[in-house]
Coordinates of C-alpha atoms and ligand atoms in Angstrom, one line a residue:
M1 CA 67.1 294.6 191.7
Y2 CA 66.0 298.4 191.2
S3 CA 65.4 300.8 194.4
K4 CA 62.3 301.6 195.5
K5 CA 63.1 305.6 193.9
V6 CA 63.5 304.2 190.4
M7 CA 60.3 302.3 190.8
D8 CA 59.0 305.0 192.0
H9 CA 60.0 307.3 188.9
F10 CA 60.0 304.9 186.2
M11 CA 56.1 304.6 187.6
K12 CA 55.3 308.5 187.3
P13 CA 57.6 309.8 186.1
R14 CA 57.6 313.8 186.7
N15 CA 58.6 316.7 183.9
V16 CA 57.8 314.6 180.8
G17 CA 56.9 316.9 177.2
E18 CA 58.2 319.1 175.5
I19 CA 59.0 323.4 176.0
K20 CA 57.9 325.1 173.1
D21 CA 59.7 327.2 171.8
A22 CA 62.0 326.4 174.7
D23 CA 66.4 328.4 175.4
G24 CA 67.5 324.8 174.8
V25 CA 67.2 320.8 173.4
G26 CA 69.7 318.5 173.8
E27 CA 70.2 315.0 172.3
V28 CA 71.4 311.8 172.6
G29 CA 71.4 308.0 171.5
N30 CA 73.0 304.8 172.4
L31 CA 73.7 303.4 169.9
V32 CA 74.5 299.9 171.4
C33 CA 70.6 299.8 173.2
G34 CA 69.0 302.4 170.9
D35 CA 67.1 304.0 173.1
V36 CA 67.3 308.6 173.0
M37 CA 65.9 311.5 175.3
T38 CA 65.7 314.5 174.9
F39 CA 65.3 317.1 177.5
Y40 CA 64.4 320.4 176.9
V41 CA 64.8 324.2 179.0
R42 CA 64.4 327.4 179.7
V43 CA 66.5 329.1 182.0
K44 CA 65.4 333.2 183.6
N45 CA 68.5 335.3 185.4
G46 CA 70.9 332.4 184.5
I47 CA 68.1 330.0 186.2
V48 CA 66.9 326.6 185.7
T49 CA 63.4 326.9 186.3
D50 CA 62.1 324.7 183.6
V51 CA 63.0 321.3 182.8
R52 CA 60.9 318.9 180.2
F53 CA 61.7 315.7 178.3
K54 CA 61.0 312.5 176.2
T55 CA 62.2 309.2 176.4
F56 CA 62.5 306.8 174.2
G57 CA 63.9 304.1 176.2
C58 CA 64.1 301.3 179.0
G59 CA 62.7 301.5 182.8
A60 CA 66.2 302.7 183.1
A61 CA 66.6 305.3 181.6
I62 CA 62.6 307.2 182.3
A63 CA 63.6 307.1 185.5
V64 CA 67.0 308.7 184.8
S65 CA 64.8 311.2 182.8
S66 CA 63.2 312.0 185.8
I67 CA 65.1 313.2 188.7
V68 CA 68.0 314.6 186.6
S69 CA 65.0 316.9 185.0
E70 CA 64.6 317.2 188.9
M71 CA 67.8 317.6 190.0
A72 CA 68.5 320.0 187.8
K73 CA 64.8 322.9 187.8
G74 CA 65.7 326.0 190.4
K75 CA 69.9 325.6 189.7
T76 CA 72.1 327.9 188.3
V77 CA 73.0 326.8 185.0
E78 CA 77.0 326.7 185.9
E79 CA 76.0 323.7 188.5
A80 CA 73.5 322.0 186.2
M81 CA 75.7 321.7 184.3
N82 CA 77.7 319.9 186.6
I83 CA 75.9 317.3 187.2
T84 CA 77.2 313.6 186.1
N85 CA 76.2 310.6 186.1
E86 CA 77.7 309.4 189.9
S87 CA 74.9 311.7 191.1
V88 CA 72.0 311.0 189.1
V89 CA 72.6 307.4 190.2
D90 CA 73.5 308.1 193.8
E91 CA 69.8 310.5 193.8
L92 CA 68.1 307.3 193.0
G93 CA 70.0 304.7 195.7
G94 CA 72.3 303.0 192.8
L95 CA 71.5 301.0 189.5
P96 CA 72.1 298.1 188.7
P97 CA 75.5 297.0 186.6
L98 CA 73.8 296.5 182.9
K99 CA 72.0 300.6 183.5
L100 CA 74.6 302.1 184.3
H101 CA 74.7 303.1 180.8
C102 CA 70.9 304.5 181.0
S103 CA 72.8 307.1 184.0
N104 CA 75.1 308.7 181.6
L105 CA 72.4 309.3 178.9
G106 CA 70.3 311.8 181.5
A107 CA 73.2 314.0 181.9
D108 CA 74.1 313.8 178.3
A109 CA 71.2 314.7 177.5
L110 CA 70.8 318.4 180.1
R111 CA 74.3 319.4 179.5
K112 CA 73.8 319.7 175.5
A113 CA 69.9 321.3 175.9
L114 CA 72.0 323.7 177.9
E115 CA 74.7 324.0 175.8
N116 CA 72.2 324.4 173.9
Y117 CA 71.4 326.9 175.1
L118 CA 74.3 329.6 176.0
A119 CA 75.0 328.1 172.1
K120 CA 71.8 330.1 171.0
K121 CA 72.0 333.4 173.9
K122 CA 76.4 334.0 172.2
K123 CA 74.3 334.5 169.2
K124 CA 72.1 336.8 170.1
K125 CA 74.5 338.6 171.5
K126 CA 76.6 339.2 168.3
Ligands
FES201 FE1 69.5 301.5 177.5 FE2 68.5 301.8 179.1 S1 68.9 300.2 178.1 S2 69.6 303.9 178.4

């Protein structure tokens, strides 16, 4: 069974969409279930000011994307990079064991988007 919070984020996902000219973009997929998640981040002065996502996947993957986007907003890049699969599951009030892999996608996609941001920033400095 899904927690109330999972159902809420699945039925009313926050921050769905895309950021045009995002500072970082990260995409991950799961080969087994075929689900794909793309995260877009906006960073200002080291703070994650906006996060959007597009998720083609199961209900848990959508709820995970939504909560990850909320968890990351307002955090420093470093803090957001440290969001773990476990903290995502905790924040959602748990996920059924079969759905735990869905939570990995969220934290991974966010991290990829932030890594993309850091790589772009490094390039600009050169
Ligand atoms: Fe694959 Fe949920 S079933 S992400």
